[in-house]
mmCIF file of C-alpha atoms and ligand atoms in Angstrom:
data_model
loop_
_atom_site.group_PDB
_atom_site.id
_atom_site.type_symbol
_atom_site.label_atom_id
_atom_site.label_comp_id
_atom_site.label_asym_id
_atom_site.label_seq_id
_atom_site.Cartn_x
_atom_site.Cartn_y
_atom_site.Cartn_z
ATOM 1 C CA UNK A 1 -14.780 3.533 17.006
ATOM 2 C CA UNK A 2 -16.822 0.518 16.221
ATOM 3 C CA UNK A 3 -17.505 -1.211 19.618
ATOM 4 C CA UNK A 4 -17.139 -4.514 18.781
ATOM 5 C CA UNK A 5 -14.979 -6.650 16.017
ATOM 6 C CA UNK A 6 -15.677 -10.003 14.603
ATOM 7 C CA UNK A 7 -13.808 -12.785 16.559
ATOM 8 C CA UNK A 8 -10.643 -13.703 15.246
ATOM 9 C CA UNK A 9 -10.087 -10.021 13.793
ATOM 10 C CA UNK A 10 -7.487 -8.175 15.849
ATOM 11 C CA UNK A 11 -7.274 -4.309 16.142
ATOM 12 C CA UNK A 12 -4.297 -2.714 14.732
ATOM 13 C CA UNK A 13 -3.403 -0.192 17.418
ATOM 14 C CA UNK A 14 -2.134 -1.280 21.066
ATOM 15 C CA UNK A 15 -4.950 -3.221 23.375
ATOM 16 C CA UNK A 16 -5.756 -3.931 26.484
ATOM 17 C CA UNK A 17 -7.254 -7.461 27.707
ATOM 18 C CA UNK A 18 -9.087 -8.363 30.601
ATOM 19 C CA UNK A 19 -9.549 -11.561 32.089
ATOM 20 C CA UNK A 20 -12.813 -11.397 33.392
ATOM 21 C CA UNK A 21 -16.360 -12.971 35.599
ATOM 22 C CA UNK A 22 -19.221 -11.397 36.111
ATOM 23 C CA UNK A 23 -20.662 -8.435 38.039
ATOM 24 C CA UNK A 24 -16.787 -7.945 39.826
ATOM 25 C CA UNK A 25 -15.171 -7.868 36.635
ATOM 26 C CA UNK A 26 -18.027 -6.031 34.951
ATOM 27 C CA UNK A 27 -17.852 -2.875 37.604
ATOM 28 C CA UNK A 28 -14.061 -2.955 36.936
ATOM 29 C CA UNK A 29 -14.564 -2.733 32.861
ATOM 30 C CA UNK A 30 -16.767 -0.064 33.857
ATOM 31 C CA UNK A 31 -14.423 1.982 35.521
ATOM 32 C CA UNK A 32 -11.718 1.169 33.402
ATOM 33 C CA UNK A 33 -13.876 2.210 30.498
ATOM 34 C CA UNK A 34 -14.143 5.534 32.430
ATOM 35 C CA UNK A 35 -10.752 6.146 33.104
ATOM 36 C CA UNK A 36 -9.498 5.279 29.648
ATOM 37 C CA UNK A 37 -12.211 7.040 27.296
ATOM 38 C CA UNK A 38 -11.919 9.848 29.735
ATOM 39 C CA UNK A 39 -8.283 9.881 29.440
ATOM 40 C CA UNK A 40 -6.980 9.551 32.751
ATOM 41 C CA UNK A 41 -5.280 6.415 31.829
ATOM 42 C CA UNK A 42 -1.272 6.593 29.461
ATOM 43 C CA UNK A 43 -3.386 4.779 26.863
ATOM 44 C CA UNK A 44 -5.315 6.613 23.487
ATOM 45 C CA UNK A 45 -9.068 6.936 24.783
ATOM 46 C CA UNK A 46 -10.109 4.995 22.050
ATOM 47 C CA UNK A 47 -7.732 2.427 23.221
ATOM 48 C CA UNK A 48 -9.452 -1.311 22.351
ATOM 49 C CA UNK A 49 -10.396 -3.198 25.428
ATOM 50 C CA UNK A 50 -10.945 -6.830 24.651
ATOM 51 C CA UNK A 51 -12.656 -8.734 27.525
ATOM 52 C CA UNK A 52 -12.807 -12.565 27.664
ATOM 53 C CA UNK A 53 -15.396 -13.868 29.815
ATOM 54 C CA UNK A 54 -16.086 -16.936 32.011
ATOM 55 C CA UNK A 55 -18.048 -19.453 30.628
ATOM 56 C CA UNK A 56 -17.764 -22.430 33.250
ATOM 57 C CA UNK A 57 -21.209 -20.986 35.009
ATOM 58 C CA UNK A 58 -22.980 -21.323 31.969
ATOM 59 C CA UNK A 59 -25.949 -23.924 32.322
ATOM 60 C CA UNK A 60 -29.278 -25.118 29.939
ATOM 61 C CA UNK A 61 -32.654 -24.718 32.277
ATOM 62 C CA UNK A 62 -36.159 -24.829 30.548
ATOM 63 C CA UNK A 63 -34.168 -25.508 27.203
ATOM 64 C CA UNK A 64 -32.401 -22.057 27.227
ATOM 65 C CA UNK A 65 -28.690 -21.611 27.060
ATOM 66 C CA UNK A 66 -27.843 -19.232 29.949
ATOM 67 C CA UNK A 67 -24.298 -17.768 30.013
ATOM 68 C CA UNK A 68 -24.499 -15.142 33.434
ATOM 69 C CA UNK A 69 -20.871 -13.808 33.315
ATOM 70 C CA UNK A 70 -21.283 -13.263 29.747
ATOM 71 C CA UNK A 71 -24.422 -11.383 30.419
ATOM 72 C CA UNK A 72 -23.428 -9.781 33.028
ATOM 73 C CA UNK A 73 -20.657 -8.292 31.493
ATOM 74 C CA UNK A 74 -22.946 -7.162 28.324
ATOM 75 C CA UNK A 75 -26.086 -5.631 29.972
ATOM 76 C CA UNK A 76 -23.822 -3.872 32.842
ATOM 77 C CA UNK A 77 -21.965 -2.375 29.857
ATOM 78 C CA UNK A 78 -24.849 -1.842 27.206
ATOM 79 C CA UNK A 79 -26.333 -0.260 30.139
ATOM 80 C CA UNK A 80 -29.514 -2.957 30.295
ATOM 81 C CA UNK A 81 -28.557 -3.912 33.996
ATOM 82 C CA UNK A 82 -30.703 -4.468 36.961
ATOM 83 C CA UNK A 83 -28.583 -2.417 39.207
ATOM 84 C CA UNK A 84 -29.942 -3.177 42.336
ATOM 85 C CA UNK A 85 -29.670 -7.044 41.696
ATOM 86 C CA UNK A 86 -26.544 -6.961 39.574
ATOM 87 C CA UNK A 87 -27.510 -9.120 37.377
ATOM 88 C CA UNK A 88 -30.375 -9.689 34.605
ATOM 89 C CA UNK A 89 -32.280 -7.008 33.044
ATOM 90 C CA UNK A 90 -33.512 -3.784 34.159
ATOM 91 C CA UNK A 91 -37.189 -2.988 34.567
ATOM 92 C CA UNK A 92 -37.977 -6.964 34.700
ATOM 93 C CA UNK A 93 -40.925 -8.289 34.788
ATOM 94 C CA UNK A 94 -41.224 -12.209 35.909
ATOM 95 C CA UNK A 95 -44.575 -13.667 34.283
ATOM 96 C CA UNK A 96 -42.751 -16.817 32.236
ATOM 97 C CA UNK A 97 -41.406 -17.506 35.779
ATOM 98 C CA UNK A 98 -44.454 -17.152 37.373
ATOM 99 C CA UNK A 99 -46.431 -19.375 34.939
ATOM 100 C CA UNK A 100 -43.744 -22.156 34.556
ATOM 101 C CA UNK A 101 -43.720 -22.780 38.782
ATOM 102 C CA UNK A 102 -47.616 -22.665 38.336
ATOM 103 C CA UNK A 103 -46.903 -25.587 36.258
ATOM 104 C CA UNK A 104 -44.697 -27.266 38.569
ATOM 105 C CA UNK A 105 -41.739 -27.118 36.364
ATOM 106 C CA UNK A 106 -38.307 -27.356 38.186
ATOM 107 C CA UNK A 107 -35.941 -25.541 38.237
ATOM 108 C CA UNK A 108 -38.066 -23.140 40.478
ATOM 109 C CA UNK A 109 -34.851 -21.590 42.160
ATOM 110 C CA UNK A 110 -33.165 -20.115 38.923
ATOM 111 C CA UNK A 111 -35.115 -16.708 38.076
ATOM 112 C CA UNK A 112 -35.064 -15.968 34.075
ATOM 113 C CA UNK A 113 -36.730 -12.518 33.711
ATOM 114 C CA UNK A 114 -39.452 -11.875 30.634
ATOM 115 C CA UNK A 115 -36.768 -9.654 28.737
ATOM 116 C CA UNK A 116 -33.598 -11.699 29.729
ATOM 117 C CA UNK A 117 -35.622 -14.533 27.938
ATOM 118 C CA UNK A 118 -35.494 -13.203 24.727
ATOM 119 C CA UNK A 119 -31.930 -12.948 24.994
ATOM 120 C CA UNK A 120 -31.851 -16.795 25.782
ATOM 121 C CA UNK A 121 -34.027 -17.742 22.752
ATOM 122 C CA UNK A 122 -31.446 -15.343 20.628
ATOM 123 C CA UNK A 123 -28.782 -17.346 21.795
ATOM 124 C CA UNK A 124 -30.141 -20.658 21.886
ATOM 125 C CA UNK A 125 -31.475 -20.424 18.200
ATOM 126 C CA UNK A 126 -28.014 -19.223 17.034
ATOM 127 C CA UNK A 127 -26.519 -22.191 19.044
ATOM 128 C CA UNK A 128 -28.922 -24.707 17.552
ATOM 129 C CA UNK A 129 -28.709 -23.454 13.705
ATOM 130 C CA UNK A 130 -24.944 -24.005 13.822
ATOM 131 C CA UNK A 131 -23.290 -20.474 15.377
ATOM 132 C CA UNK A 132 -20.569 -20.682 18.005
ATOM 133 C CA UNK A 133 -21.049 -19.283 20.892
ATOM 134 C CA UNK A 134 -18.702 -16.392 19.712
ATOM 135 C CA UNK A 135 -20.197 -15.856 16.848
ATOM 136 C CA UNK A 136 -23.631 -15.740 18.742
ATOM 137 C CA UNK A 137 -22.249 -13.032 21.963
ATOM 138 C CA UNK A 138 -20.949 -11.081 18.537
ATOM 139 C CA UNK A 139 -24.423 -10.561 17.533
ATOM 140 C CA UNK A 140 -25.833 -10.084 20.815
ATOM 141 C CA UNK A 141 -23.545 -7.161 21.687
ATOM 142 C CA UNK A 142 -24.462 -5.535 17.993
ATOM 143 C CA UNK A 143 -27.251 -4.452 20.184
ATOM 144 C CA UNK A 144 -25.898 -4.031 23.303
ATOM 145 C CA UNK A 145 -22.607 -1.852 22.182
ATOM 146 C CA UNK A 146 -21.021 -2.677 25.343
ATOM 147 C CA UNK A 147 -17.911 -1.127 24.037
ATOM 148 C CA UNK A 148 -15.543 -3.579 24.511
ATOM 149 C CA UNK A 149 -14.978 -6.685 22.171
ATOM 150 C CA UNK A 150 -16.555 -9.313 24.481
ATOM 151 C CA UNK A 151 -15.125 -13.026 23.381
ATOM 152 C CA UNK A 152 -16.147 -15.942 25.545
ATOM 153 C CA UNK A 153 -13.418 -17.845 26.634
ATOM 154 C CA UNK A 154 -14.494 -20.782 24.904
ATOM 155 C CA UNK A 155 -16.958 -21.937 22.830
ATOM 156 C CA UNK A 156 -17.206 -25.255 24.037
ATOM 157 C CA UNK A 157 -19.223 -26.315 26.706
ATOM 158 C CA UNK A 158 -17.481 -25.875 30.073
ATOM 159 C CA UNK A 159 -19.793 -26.111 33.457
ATOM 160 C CA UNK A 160 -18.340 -25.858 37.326
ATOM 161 C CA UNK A 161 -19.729 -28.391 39.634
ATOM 162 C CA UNK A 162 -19.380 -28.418 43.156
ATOM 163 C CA UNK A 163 -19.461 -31.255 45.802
ATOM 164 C CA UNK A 164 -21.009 -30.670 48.873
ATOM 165 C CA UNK A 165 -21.971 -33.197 52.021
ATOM 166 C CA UNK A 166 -25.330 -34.754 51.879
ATOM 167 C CA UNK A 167 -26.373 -37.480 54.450
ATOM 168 C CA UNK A 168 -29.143 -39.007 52.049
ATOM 169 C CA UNK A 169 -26.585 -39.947 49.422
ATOM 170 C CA UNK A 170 -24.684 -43.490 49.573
ATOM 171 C CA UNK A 171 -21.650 -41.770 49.432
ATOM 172 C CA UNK A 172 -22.357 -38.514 51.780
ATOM 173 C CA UNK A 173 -21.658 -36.360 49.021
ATOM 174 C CA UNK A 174 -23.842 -35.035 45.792
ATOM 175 C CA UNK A 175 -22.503 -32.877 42.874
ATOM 176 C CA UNK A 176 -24.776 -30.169 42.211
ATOM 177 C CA UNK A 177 -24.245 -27.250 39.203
ATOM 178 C CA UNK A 178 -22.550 -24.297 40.409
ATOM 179 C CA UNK A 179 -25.448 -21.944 39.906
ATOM 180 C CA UNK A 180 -27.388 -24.275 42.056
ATOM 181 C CA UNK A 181 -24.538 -23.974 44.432
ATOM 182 C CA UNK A 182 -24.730 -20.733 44.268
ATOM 183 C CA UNK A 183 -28.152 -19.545 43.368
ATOM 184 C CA UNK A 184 -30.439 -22.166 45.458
ATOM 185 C CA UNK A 185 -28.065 -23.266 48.126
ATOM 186 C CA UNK A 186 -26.373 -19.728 48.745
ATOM 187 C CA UNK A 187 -23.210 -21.221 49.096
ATOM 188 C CA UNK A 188 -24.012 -22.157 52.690
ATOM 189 C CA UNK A 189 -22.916 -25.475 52.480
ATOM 190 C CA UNK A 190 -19.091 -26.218 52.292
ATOM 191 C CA UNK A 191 -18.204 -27.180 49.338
ATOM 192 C CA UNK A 192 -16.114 -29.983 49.242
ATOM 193 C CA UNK A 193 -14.341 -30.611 45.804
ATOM 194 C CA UNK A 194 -14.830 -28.761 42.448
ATOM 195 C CA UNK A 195 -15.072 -30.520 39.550
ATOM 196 C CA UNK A 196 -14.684 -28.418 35.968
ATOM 197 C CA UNK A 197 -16.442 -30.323 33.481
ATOM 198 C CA UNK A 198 -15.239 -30.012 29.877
ATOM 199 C CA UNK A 199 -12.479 -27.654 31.198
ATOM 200 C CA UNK A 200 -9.523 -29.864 30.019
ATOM 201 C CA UNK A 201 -10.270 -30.747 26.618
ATOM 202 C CA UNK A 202 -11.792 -27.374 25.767
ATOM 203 C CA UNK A 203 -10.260 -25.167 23.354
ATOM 204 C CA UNK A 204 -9.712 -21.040 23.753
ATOM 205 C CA UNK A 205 -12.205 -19.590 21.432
ATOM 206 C CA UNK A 206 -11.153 -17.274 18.161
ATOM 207 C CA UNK A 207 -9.356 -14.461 19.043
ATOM 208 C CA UNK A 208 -8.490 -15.344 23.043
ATOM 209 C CA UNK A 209 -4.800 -16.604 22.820
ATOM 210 C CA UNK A 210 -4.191 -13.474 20.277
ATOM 211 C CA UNK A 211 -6.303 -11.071 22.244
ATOM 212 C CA UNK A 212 -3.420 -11.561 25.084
ATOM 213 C CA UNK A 213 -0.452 -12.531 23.202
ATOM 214 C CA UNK A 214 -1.157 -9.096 21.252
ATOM 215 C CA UNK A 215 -2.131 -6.761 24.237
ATOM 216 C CA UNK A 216 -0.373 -3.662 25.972
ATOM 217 C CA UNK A 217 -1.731 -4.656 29.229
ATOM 218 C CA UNK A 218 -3.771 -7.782 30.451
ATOM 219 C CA UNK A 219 -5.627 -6.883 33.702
ATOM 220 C CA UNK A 220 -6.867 -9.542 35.585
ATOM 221 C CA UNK A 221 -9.862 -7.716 37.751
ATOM 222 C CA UNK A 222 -11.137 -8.586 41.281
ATOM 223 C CA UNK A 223 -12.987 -11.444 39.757
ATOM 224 C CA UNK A 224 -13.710 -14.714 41.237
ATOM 225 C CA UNK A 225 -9.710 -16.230 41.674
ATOM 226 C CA UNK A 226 -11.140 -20.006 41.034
ATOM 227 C CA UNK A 227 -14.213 -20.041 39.721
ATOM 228 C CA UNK A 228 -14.366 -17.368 37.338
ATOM 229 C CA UNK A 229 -10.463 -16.197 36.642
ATOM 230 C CA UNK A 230 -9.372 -19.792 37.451
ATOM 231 C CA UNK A 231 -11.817 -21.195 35.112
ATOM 232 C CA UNK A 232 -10.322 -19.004 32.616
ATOM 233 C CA UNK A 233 -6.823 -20.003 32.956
ATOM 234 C CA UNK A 234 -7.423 -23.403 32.788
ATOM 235 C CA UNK A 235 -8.662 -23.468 29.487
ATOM 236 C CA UNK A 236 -5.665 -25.190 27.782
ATOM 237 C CA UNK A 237 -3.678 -22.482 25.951
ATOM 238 C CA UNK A 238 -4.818 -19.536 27.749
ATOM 239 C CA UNK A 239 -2.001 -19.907 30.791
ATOM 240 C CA UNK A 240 0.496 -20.537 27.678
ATOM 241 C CA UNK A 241 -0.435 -17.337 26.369
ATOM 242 C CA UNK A 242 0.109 -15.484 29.408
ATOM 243 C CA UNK A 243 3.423 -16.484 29.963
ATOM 244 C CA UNK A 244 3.943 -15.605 26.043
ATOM 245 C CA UNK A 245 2.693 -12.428 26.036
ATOM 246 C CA UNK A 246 5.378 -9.029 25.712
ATOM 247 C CA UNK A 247 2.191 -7.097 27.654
ATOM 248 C CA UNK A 248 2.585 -6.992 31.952
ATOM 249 C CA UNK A 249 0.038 -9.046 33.600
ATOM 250 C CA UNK A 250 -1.544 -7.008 36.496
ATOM 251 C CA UNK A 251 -4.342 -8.498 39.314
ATOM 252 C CA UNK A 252 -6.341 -6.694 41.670
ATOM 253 C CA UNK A 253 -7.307 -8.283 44.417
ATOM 254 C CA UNK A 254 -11.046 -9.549 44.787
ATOM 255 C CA UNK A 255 -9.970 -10.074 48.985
ATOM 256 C CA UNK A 256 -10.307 -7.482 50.946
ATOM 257 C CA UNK A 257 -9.370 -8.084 54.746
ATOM 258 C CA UNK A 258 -9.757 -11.628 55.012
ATOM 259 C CA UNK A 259 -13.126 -12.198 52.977
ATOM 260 C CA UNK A 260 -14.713 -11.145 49.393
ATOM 261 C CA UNK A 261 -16.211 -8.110 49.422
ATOM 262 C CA UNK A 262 -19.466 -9.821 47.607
ATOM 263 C CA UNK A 263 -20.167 -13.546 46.230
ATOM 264 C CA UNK A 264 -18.319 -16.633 47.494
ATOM 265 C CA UNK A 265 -14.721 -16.093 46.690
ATOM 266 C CA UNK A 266 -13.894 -17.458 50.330
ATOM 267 C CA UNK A 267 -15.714 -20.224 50.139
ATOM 268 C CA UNK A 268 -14.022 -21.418 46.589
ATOM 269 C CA UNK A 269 -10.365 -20.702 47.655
ATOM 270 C CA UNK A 270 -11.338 -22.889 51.010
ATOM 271 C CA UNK A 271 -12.602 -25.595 48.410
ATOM 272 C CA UNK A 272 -9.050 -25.422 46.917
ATOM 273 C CA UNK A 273 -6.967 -24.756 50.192
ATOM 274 C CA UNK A 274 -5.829 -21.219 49.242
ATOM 275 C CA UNK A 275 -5.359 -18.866 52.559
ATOM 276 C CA UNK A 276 -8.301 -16.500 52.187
ATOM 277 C CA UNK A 277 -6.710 -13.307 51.566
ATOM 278 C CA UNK A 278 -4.728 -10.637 49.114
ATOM 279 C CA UNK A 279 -1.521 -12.474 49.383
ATOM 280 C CA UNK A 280 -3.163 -16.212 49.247
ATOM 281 C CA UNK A 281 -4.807 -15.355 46.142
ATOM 282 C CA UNK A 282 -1.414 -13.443 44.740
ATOM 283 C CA UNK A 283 0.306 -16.328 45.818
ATOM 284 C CA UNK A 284 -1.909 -18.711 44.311
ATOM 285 C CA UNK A 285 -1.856 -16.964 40.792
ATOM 286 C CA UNK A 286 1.824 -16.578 41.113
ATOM 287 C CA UNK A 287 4.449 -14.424 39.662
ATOM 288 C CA UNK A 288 5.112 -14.633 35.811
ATOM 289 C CA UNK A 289 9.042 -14.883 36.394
ATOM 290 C CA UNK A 290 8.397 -18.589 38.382
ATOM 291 C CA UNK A 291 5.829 -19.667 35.836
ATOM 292 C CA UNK A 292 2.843 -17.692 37.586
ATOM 293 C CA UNK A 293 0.585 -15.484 35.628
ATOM 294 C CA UNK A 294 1.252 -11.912 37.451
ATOM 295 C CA UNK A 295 3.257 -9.296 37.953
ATOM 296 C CA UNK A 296 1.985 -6.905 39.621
ATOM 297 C CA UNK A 297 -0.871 -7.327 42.121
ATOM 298 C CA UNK A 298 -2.734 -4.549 43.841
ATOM 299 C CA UNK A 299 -4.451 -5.200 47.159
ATOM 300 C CA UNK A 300 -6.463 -2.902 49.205
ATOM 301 C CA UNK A 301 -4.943 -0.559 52.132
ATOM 302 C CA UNK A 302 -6.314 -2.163 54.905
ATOM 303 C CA UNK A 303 -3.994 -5.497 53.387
ATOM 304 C CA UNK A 304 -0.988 -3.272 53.625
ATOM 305 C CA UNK A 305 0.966 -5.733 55.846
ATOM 306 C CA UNK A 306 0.692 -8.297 53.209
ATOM 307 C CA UNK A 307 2.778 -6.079 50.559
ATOM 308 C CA UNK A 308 6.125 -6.772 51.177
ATOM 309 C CA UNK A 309 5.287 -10.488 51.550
ATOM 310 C CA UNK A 310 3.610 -10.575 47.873
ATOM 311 C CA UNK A 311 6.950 -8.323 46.890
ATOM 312 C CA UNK A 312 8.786 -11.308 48.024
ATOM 313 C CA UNK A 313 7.336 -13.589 45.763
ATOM 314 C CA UNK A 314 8.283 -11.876 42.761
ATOM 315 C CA UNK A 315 5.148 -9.604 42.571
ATOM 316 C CA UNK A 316 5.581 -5.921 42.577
ATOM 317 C CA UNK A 317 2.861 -5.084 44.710
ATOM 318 C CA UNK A 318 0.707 -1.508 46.249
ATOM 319 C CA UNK A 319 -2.226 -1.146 48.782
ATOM 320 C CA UNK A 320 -4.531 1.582 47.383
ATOM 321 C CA UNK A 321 -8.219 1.721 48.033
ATOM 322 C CA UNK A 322 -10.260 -1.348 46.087
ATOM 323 C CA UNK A 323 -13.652 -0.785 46.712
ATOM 324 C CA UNK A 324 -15.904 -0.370 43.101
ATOM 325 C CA UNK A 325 -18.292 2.472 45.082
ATOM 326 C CA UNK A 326 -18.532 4.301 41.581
ATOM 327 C CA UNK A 327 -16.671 4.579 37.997
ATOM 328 C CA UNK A 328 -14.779 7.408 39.677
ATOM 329 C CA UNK A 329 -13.265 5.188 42.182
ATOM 330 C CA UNK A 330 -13.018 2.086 40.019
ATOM 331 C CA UNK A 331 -11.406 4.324 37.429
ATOM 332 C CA UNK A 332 -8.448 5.035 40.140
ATOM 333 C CA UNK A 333 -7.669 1.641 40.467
ATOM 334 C CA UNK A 334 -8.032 1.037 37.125
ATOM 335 C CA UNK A 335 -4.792 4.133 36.734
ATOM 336 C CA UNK A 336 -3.122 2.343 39.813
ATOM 337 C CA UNK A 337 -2.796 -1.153 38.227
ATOM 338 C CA UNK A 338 -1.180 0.179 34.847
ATOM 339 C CA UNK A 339 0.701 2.516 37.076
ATOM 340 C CA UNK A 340 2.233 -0.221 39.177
ATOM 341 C CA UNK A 341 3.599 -2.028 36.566
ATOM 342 C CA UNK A 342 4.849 0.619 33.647
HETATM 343 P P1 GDP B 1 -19.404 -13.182 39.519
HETATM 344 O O1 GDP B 1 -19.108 -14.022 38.319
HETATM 345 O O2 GDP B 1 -20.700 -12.419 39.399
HETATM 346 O O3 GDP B 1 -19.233 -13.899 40.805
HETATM 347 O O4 GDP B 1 -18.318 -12.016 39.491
HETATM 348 P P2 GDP B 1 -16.742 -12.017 39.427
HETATM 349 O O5 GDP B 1 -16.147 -13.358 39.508
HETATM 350 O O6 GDP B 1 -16.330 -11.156 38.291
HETATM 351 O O7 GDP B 1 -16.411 -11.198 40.733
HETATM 352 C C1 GDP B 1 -16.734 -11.654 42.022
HETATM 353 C C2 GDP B 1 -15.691 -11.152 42.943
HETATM 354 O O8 GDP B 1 -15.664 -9.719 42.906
HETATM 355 C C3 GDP B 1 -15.948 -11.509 44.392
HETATM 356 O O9 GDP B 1 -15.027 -12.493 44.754
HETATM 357 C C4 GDP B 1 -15.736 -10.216 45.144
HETATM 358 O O10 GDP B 1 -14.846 -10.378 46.225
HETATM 359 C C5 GDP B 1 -15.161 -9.273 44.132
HETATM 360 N N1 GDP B 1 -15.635 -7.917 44.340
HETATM 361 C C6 GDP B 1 -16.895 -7.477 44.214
HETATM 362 N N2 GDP B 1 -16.957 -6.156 44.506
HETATM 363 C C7 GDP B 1 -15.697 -5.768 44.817
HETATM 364 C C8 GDP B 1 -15.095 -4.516 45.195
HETATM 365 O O11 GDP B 1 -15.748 -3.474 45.304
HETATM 366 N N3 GDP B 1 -13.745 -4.538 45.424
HETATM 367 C C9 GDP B 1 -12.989 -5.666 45.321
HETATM 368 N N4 GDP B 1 -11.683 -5.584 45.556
HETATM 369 N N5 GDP B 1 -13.525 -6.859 44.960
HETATM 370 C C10 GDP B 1 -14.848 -6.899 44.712
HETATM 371 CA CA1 CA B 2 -19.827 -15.960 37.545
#
């Protein structure tokens, strides 16, 4: 089976679409890749999985367009990974960096590897002699065969920013770029407000809105619920297509006990004033039969007490264990999330 198809192009035989960040929804794919192609999943093993990606982190530093969920999702799939880190390229080697602080050149705090580079210039040429960002991910993953058809969520230019108390400023607050939020500030700072730049007037790119409207199944993975799913669904059209679609939505939860398991999920759903946990989250996606996007959530068993209160908002619901510790286990929950809602 060819791993990837040119935007726009749907595959003939059922799908299955996932809504998804970075390195959470990237271990999921993973596992679901392993459960389907091994065929522990009710699907054929050659079964299409269509993946569209977060693109609100995206930023330009040193004159290089940087897309990390996008990334993220490829290399952890085309097996190019930095395991350890979770992010970037495996066996990296950091003399650009290295040379460019020697210079003085800010941003210091946001680490592009030697080898991730070259994927930047790739993409940045391609952006600059005309490509869409679709068009240019297409050609990316012709090397990276990440099996999956990877299709950003938009090709126009989305970015997160966060607001977050500073004294110096006239008005006690300063808007900083989510990856600084993130990357230099370690999301140790509240963050206030969240502003999504570009977010309203963007556009779904080729092949999103029929990627779900045609699936068997959309999973939405234990991603990010604002700033990587929610980023997703607020690209105007995508929520529509949800609600459209003949395919059951089904969410696992990305809160386990009353925090994330990794990254700043709690500190974004505070931002927001969700309740930090499985049912907040569940609550805040809502169910598809009251206009929601879900319906069926999984959350893990030590959330058990919050099933029947997720049931009662029109979610069917199961605690099972939701911790990514391998394919194997990822690939359960992969075959528990198509199981609770057949
Ligand atoms: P990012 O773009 O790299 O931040 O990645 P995502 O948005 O795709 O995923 C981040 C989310 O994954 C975090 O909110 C975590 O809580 C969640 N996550 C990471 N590992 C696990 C895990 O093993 N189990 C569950 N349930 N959630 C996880
Ligand atoms: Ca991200």
């Amino acid at each position: 089976m060819s791993s990837n198809f040119p935007a726009g192009q749907s595959p003939e035989s059922p799908s299955i679409t996932v809504l998804s960040g970075g390195m959470g929804g990237a271990r999921f794919l993973q596992g679901l890749l392993h459960g389907l192609r091994s065929g522990l999943l009710p699907f054929a093993p050659d079964t299409t999985v269509n993946v569209v990606a977060n693109t609100a982190d995206d930023l330009w530093v040193h004159g290089l367009k940087v897309c990390p969920d996008l990334d993220t999702v490829m290399y952890t799939l085309g097996d190019g990974i930095d395991p350890e880190r979770g992010w970037g390229r495996r066996e990296e080697t950091w003399s650009v960096k290295e040379e460019l602080a020697t210079y003085g050149v800010e941003p210091t705090w946001f680490g592009l590897g030697d080898r991730d580079i070259a994927t930047h210039l790739v993409r940045t040429q391609m952006l600059e002699a005309g490509y869409s960002l679709s068009a240019v991910t297409e050609a990316l993953c012709q090397r990276w065969r990440p099996d999956v058809r990877l299709l950003p969520m938009t090709d126009d230019r989305v970015e997160t920013h966060v607001a977050i108390g500073d004294a110096e400023a006239p008005s006690g607050k300063r808007v900083v770029h989510f990856q600084e939020y993130w990357v230099k500030l370690r999301a140790e700072v509240p963050a206030e407000a969240l502003v999504f730049v570009g977010l309203d007037q963007s556009a779904p790119a080729p092949g999103v809105v029929e990627a779900i409207t045609s699936a068997a199944l959309v999973i939405v993975p234990p991603s990010n619920p604002v700033v990587s799913v929610g980023t997703i669904l607020g690209v105007p059209g995508i929520r529509e297509a949800l609600l459209d679609t003949a395919a059951p939505v089904v969410g696992l939860s990305p809160i386990v006990g009353s925090t994330h398991v990794r990254g700043m999920a709690e500190q974004m759903l505070t931002a927001i004033g969700v309740e930090v946990s499985a049912a907040g989250v569940a609550g805040h996606y809502g169910a598809r039969t009251q206009g929601g996007v879900l319906d069926g959530w999984l959350v893990d068993d030590q959330d058990h007490e919050q099933v029947e209160r997720i049931r009662a908002g029109g979610v069917a619901c199961r605690a099972v264990p939701l911790m990514m510790t391998s394919p194997e286990a990822t690939a359960a929950m992969a075959v528990a999330a198509v199981d609770l809602v057949r």
